[in-house]
PDB file of C-alpha atoms in Angstrom:
ATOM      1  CA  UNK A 282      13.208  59.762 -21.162  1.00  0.00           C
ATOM      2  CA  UNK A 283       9.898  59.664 -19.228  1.00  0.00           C
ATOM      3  CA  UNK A 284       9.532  57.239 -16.981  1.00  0.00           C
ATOM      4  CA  UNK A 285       6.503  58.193 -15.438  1.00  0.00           C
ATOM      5  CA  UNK A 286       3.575  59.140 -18.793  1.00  0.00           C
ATOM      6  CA  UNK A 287       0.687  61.392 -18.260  1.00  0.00           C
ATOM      7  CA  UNK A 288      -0.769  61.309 -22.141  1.00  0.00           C
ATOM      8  CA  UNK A 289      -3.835  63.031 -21.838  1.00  0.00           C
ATOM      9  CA  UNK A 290      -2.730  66.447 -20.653  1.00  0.00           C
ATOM     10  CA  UNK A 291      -6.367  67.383 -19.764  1.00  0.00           C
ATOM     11  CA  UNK A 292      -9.912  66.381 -18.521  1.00  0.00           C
ATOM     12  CA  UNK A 293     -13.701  67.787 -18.418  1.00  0.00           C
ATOM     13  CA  UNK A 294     -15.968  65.863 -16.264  1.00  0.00           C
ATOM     14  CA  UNK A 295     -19.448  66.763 -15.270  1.00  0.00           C
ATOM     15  CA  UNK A 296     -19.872  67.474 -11.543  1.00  0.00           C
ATOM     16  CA  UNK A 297     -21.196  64.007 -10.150  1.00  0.00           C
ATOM     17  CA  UNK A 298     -19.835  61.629 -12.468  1.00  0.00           C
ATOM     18  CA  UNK A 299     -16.632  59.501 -12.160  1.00  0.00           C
ATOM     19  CA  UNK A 300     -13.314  61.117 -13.170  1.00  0.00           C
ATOM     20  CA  UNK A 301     -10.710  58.544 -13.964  1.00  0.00           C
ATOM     21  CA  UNK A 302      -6.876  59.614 -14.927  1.00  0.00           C
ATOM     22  CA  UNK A 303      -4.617  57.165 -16.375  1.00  0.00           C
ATOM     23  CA  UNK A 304      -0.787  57.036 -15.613  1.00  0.00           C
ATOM     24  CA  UNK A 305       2.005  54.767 -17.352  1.00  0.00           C
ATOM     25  CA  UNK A 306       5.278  53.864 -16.416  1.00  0.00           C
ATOM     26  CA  UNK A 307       8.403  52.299 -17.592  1.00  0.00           C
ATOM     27  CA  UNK A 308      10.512  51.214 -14.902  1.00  0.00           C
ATOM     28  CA  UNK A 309      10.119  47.914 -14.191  1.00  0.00           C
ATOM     29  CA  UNK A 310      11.544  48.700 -10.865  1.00  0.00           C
ATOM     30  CA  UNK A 311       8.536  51.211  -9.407  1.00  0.00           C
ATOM     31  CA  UNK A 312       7.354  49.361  -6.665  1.00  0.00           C
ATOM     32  CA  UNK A 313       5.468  52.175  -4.850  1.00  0.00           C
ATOM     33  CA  UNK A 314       2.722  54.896  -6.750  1.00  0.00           C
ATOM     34  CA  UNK A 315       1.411  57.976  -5.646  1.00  0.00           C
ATOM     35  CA  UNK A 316      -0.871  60.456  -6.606  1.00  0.00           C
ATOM     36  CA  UNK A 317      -0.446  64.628  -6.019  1.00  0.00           C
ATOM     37  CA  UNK A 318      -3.209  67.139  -6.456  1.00  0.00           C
ATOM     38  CA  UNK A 319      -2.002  70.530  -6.888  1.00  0.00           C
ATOM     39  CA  UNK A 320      -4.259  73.954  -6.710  1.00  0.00           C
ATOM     40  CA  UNK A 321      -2.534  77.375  -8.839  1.00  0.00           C
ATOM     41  CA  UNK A 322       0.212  78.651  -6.435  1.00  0.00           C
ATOM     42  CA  UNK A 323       0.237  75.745  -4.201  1.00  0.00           C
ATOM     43  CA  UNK A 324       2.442  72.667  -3.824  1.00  0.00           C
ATOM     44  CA  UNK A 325       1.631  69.521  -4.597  1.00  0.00           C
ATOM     45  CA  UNK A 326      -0.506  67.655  -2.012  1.00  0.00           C
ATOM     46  CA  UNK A 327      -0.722  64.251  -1.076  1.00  0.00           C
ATOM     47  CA  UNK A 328      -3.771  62.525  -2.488  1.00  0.00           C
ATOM     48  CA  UNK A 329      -3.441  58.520  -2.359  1.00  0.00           C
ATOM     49  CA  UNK A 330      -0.777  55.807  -2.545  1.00  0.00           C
ATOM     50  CA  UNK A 331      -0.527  52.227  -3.584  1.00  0.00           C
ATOM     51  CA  UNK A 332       2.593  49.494  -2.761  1.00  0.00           C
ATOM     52  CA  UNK A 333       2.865  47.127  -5.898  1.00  0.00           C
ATOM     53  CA  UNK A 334       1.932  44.290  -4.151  1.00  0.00           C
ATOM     54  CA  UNK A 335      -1.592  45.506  -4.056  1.00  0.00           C
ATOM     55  CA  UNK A 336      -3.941  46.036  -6.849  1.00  0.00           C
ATOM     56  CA  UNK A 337      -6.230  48.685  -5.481  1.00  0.00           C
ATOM     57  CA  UNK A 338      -6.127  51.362  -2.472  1.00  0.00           C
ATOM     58  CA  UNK A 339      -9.207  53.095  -1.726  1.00  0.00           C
ATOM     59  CA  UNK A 340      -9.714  56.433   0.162  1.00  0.00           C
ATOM     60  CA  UNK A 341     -13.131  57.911   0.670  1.00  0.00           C
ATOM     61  CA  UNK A 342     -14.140  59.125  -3.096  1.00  0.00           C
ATOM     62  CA  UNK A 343     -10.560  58.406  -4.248  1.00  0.00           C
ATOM     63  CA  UNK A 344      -9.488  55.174  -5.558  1.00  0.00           C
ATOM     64  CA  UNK A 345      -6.195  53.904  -7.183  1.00  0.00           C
ATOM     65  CA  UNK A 346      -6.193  50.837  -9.513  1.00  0.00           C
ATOM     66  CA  UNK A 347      -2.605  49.474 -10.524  1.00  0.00           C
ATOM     67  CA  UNK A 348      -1.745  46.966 -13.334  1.00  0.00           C
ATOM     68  CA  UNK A 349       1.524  45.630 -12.636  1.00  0.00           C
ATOM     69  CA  UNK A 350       1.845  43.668 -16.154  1.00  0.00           C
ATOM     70  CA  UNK A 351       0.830  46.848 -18.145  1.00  0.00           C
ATOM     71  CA  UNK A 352       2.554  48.894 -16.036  1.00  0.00           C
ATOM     72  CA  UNK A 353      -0.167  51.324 -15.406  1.00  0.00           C
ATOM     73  CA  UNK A 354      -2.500  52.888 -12.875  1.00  0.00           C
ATOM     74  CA  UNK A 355      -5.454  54.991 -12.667  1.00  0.00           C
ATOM     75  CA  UNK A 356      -7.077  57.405 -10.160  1.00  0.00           C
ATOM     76  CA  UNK A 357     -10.634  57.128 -10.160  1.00  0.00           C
ATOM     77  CA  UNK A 358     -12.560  59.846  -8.303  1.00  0.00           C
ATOM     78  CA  UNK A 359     -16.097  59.185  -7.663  1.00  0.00           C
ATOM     79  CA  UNK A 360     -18.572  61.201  -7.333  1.00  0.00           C
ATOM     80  CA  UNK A 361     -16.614  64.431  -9.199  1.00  0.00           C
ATOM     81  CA  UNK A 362     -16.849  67.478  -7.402  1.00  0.00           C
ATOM     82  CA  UNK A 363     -16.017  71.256  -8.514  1.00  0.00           C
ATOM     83  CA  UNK A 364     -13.302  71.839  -5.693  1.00  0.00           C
ATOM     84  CA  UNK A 365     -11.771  68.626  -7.563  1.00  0.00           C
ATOM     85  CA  UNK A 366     -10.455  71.086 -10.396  1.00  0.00           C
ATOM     86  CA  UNK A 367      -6.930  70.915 -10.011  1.00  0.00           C
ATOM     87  CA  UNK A 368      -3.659  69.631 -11.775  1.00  0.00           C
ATOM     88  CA  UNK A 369      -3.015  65.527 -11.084  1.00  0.00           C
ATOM     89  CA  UNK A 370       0.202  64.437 -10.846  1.00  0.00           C
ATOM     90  CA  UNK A 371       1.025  60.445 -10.987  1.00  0.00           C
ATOM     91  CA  UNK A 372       4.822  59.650  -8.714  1.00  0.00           C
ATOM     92  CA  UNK A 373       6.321  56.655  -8.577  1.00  0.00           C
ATOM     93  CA  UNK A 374       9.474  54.981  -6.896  1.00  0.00           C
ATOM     94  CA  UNK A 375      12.314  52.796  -6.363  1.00  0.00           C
ATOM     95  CA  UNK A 376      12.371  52.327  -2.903  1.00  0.00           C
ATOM     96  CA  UNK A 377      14.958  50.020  -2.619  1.00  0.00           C
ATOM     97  CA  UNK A 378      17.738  52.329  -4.694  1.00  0.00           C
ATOM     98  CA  UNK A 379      16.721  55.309  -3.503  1.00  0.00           C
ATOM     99  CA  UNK A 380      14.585  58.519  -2.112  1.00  0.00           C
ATOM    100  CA  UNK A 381      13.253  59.981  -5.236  1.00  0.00           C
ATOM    101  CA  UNK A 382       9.817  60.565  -6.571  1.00  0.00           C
ATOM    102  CA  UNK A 383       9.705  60.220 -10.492  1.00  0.00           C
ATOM    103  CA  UNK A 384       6.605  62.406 -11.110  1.00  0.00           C
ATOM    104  CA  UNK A 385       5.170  62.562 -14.317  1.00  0.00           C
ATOM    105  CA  UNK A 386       3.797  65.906 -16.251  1.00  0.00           C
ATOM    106  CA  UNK A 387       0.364  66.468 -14.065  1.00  0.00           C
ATOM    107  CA  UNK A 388      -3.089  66.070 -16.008  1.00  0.00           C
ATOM    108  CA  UNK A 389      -5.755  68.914 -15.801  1.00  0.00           C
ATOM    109  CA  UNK A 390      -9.042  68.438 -14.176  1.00  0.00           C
ATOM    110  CA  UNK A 391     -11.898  70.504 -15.252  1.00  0.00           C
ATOM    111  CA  UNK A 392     -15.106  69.235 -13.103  1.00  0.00           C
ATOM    112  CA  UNK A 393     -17.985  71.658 -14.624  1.00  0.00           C
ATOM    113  CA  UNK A 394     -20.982  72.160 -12.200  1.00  0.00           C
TER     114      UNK A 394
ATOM    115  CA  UNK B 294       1.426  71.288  11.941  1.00  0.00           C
ATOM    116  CA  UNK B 295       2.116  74.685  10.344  1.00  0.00           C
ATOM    117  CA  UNK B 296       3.296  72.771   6.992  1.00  0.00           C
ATOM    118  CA  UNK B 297       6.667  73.486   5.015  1.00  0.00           C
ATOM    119  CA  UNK B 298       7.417  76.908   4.997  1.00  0.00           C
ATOM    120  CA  UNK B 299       9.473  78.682   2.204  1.00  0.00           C
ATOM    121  CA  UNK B 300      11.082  81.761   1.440  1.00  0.00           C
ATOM    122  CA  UNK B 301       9.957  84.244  -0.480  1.00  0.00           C
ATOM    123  CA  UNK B 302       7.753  83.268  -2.717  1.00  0.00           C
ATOM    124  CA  UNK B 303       9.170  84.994  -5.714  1.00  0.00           C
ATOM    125  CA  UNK B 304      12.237  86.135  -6.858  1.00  0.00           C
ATOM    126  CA  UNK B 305      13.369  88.180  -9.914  1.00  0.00           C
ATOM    127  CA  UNK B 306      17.112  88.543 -10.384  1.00  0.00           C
ATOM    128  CA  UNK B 307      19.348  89.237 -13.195  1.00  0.00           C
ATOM    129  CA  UNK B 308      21.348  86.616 -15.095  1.00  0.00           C
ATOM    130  CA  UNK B 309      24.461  86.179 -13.114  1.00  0.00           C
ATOM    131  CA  UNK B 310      23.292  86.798  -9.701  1.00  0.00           C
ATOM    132  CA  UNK B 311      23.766  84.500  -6.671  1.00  0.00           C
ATOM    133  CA  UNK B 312      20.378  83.787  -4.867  1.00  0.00           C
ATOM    134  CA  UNK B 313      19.285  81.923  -1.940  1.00  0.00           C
ATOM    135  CA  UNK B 314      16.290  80.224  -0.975  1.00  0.00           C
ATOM    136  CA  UNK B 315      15.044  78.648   2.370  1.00  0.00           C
ATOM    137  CA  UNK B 316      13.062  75.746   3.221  1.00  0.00           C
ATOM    138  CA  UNK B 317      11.832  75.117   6.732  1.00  0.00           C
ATOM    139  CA  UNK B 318      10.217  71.891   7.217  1.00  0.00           C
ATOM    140  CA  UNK B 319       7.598  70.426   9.327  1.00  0.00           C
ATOM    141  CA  UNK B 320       9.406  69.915  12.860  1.00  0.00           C
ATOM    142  CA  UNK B 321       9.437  66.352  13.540  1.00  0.00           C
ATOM    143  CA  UNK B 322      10.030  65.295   9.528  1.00  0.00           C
ATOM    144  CA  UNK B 323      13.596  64.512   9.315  1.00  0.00           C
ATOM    145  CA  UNK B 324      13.669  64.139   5.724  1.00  0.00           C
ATOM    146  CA  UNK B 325      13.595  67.214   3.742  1.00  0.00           C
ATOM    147  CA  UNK B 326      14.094  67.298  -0.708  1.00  0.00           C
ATOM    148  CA  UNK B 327      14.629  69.892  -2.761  1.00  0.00           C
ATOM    149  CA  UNK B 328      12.488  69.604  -6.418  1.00  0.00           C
ATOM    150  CA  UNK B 329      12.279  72.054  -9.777  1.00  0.00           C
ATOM    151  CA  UNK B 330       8.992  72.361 -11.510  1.00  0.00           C
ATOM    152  CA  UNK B 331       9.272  74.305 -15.177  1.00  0.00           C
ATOM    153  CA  UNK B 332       6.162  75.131 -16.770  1.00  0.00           C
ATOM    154  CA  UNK B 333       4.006  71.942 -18.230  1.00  0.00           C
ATOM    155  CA  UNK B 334       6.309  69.641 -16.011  1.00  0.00           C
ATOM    156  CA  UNK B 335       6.195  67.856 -13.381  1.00  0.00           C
ATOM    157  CA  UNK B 336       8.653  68.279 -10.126  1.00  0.00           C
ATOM    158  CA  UNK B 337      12.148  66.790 -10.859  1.00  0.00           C
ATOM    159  CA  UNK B 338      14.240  65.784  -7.914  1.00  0.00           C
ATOM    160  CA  UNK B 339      17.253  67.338  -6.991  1.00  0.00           C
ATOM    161  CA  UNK B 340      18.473  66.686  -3.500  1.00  0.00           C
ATOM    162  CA  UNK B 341      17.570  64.777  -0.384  1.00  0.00           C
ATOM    163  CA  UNK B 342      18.596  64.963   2.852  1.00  0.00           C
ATOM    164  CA  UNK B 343      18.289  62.732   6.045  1.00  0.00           C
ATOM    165  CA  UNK B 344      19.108  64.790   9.157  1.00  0.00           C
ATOM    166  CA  UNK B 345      22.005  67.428   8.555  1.00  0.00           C
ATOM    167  CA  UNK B 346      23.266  64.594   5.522  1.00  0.00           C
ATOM    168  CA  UNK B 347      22.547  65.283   2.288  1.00  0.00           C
ATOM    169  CA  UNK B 348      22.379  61.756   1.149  1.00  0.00           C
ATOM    170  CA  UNK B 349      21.463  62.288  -3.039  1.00  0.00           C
ATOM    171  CA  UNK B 350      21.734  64.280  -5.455  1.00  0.00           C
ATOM    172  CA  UNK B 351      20.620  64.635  -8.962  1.00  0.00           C
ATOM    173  CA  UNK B 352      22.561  65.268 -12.084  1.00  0.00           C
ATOM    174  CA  UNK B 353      20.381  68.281 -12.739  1.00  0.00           C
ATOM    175  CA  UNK B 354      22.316  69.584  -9.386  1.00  0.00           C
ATOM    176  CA  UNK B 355      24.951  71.179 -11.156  1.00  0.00           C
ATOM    177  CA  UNK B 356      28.064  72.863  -9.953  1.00  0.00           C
ATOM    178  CA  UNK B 357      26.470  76.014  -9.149  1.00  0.00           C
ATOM    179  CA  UNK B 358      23.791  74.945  -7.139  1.00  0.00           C
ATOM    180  CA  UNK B 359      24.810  73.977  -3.357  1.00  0.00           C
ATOM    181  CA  UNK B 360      22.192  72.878  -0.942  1.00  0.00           C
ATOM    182  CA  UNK B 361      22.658  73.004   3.248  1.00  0.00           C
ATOM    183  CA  UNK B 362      20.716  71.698   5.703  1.00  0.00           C
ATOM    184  CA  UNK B 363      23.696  72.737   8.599  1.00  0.00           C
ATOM    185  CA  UNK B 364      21.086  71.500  12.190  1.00  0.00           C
ATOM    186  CA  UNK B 365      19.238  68.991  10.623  1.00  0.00           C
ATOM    187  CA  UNK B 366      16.233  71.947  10.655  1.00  0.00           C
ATOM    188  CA  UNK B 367      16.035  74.197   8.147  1.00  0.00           C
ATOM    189  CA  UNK B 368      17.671  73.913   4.282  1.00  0.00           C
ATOM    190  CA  UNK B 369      18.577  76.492   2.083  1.00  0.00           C
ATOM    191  CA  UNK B 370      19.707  76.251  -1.767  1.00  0.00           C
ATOM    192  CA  UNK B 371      21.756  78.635  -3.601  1.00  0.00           C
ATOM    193  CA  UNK B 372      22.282  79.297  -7.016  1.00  0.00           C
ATOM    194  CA  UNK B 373      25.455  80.900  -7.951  1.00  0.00           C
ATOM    195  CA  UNK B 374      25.660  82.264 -11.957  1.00  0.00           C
ATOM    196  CA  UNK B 375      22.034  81.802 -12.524  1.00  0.00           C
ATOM    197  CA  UNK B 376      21.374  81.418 -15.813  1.00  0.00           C
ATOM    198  CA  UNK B 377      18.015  82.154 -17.894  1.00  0.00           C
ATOM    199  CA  UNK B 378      17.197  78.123 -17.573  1.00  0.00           C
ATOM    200  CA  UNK B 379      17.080  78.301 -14.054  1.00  0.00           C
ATOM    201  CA  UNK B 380      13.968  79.852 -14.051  1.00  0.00           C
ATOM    202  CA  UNK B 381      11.472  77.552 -12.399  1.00  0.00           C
ATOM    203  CA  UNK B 382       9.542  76.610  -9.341  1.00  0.00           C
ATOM    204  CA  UNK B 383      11.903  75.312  -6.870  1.00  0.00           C
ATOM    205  CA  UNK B 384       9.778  73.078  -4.079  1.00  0.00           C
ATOM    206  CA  UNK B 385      10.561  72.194  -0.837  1.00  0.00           C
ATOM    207  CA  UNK B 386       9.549  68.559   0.948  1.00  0.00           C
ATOM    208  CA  UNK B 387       9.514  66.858   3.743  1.00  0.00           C
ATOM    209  CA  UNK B 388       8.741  63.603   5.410  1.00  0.00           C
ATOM    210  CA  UNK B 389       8.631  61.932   9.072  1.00  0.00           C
ATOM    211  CA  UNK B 390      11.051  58.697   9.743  1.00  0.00           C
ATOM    212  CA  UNK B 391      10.015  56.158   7.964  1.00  0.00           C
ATOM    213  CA  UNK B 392      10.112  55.145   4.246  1.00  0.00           C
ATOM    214  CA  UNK B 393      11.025  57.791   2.879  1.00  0.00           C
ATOM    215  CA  UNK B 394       9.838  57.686  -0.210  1.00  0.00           C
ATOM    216  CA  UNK B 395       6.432  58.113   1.095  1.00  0.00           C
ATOM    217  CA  UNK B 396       4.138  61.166   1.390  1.00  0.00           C
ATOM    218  CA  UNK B 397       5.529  64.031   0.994  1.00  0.00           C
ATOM    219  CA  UNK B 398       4.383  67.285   2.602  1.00  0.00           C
ATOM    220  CA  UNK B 399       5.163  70.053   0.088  1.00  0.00           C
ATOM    221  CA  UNK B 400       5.737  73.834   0.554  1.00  0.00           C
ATOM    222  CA  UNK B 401       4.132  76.653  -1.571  1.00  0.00           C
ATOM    223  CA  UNK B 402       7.200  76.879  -3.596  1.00  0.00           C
ATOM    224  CA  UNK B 403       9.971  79.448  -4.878  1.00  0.00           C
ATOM    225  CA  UNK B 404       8.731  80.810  -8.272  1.00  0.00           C
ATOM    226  CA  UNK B 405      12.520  82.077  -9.290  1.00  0.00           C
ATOM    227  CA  UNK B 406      12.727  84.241 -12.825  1.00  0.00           C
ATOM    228  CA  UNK B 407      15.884  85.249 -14.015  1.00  0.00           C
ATOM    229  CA  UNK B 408      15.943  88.254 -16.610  1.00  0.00           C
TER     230      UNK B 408
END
């Protein structure tokens, strides 16, 4: 059962233009979001994070949008850049039960020059 | 900061085989996890551990995989038996007091194939 949904597995922007990858959840009990970039034979690094009592977090070219009643978020990157290519992986948690991130299955950014 | 460090990189070993792995974090995070990434997934949790206690666990942690963090500094996981479905990434985490759910610094990983 995945909680955390990353449908599209892949995306091909055009260097310059806005990037925006969409991430759905189930658990009605995520109350805190995050967003991972990772690079081939790298870990995961930490992108940009939003608390569910906020609607938006914003972070130089990188902003988060969440949607509490659809349960979903977005990552919205602005202007795209080549060294932007990377896999994009939405987290989420339950902070109050415990310590886990619930990640989902990563999309694919392609930014073409 | 000279990030999470973890060791080796790769490892090929034959079905059956113990192996270890070893996760130093970043010094002043207390809270280091252990995570599994298979190919065209994303990282799935398996331990966590606050200090020397390993506080959670995951039901993918099965009997033959043991996790130690013995000074609160480093961790290291073993995998007794392995078995062909074992092969993954295995990732390293940690985090400073706090929530600690939030931000995660991430190691290179532990690409682990077993033949």
């Amino acid at each position: 059962d995945q909680q955390v949904k990353q449908n599209s597995p892949s995306l091909s922007v055009q260097e310059g233009r806005i990037s925006i990858l969409n991430c759905d959840y189930t658990n009605s009990m995520f109350d805190y979001f995050l967003w991972y970039k990772k690079y081939p034979a790298e870990g995961p690094t930490f992108l940009i994070s939003i608390s569910s009592i906020k609607d938006k977090n914003e972070d130089g070219r990188f902003t988060v949008f969440l949607n509490k009643s659809a349960k979903h978020l977005s990552l919205h990157i602005v202007p795209s850049q080549p060294g932007d290519s990377a896999v994009y992986f939405c987290a989420a948690s339950d902070t109050g039960a415990n310590s886990k991130l619930t990640f989902g299955k990563g999309i694919t950014l392609s930014v073409r020059p | 900061d000279t990030g999470v460090s973890q060791d080796p990189r790769h490892k090929i070993t034959k079905r059956g085989q113990n192996v270890t792995f070893r996760c130093d974090p970043i010094s002043e995070h207390n809270r280091l996890y252990w995570y599994r990434q298979t190919l065209g997934q994303g990282p799935e949790f398996l331990t966590y551990f606050q200090n020397e206690a390993q506080l959670e666990k995951s039901r993918l942690l099965s009997d033959r995989f043991s996790a130690e963090r013995p000074k609160g500094s480093f961790s290291t996981l073993e995998i007794q038996r392995t078995e062909q479905g074992d092969s993954a990434m295995y990732l390293c985490a940690s985090s400073p007091p706090g929530r600690p759910n939030e931000k995660l610094f991430f190691g290179s990983g532990t690409q682990l194939s077993v033949l």
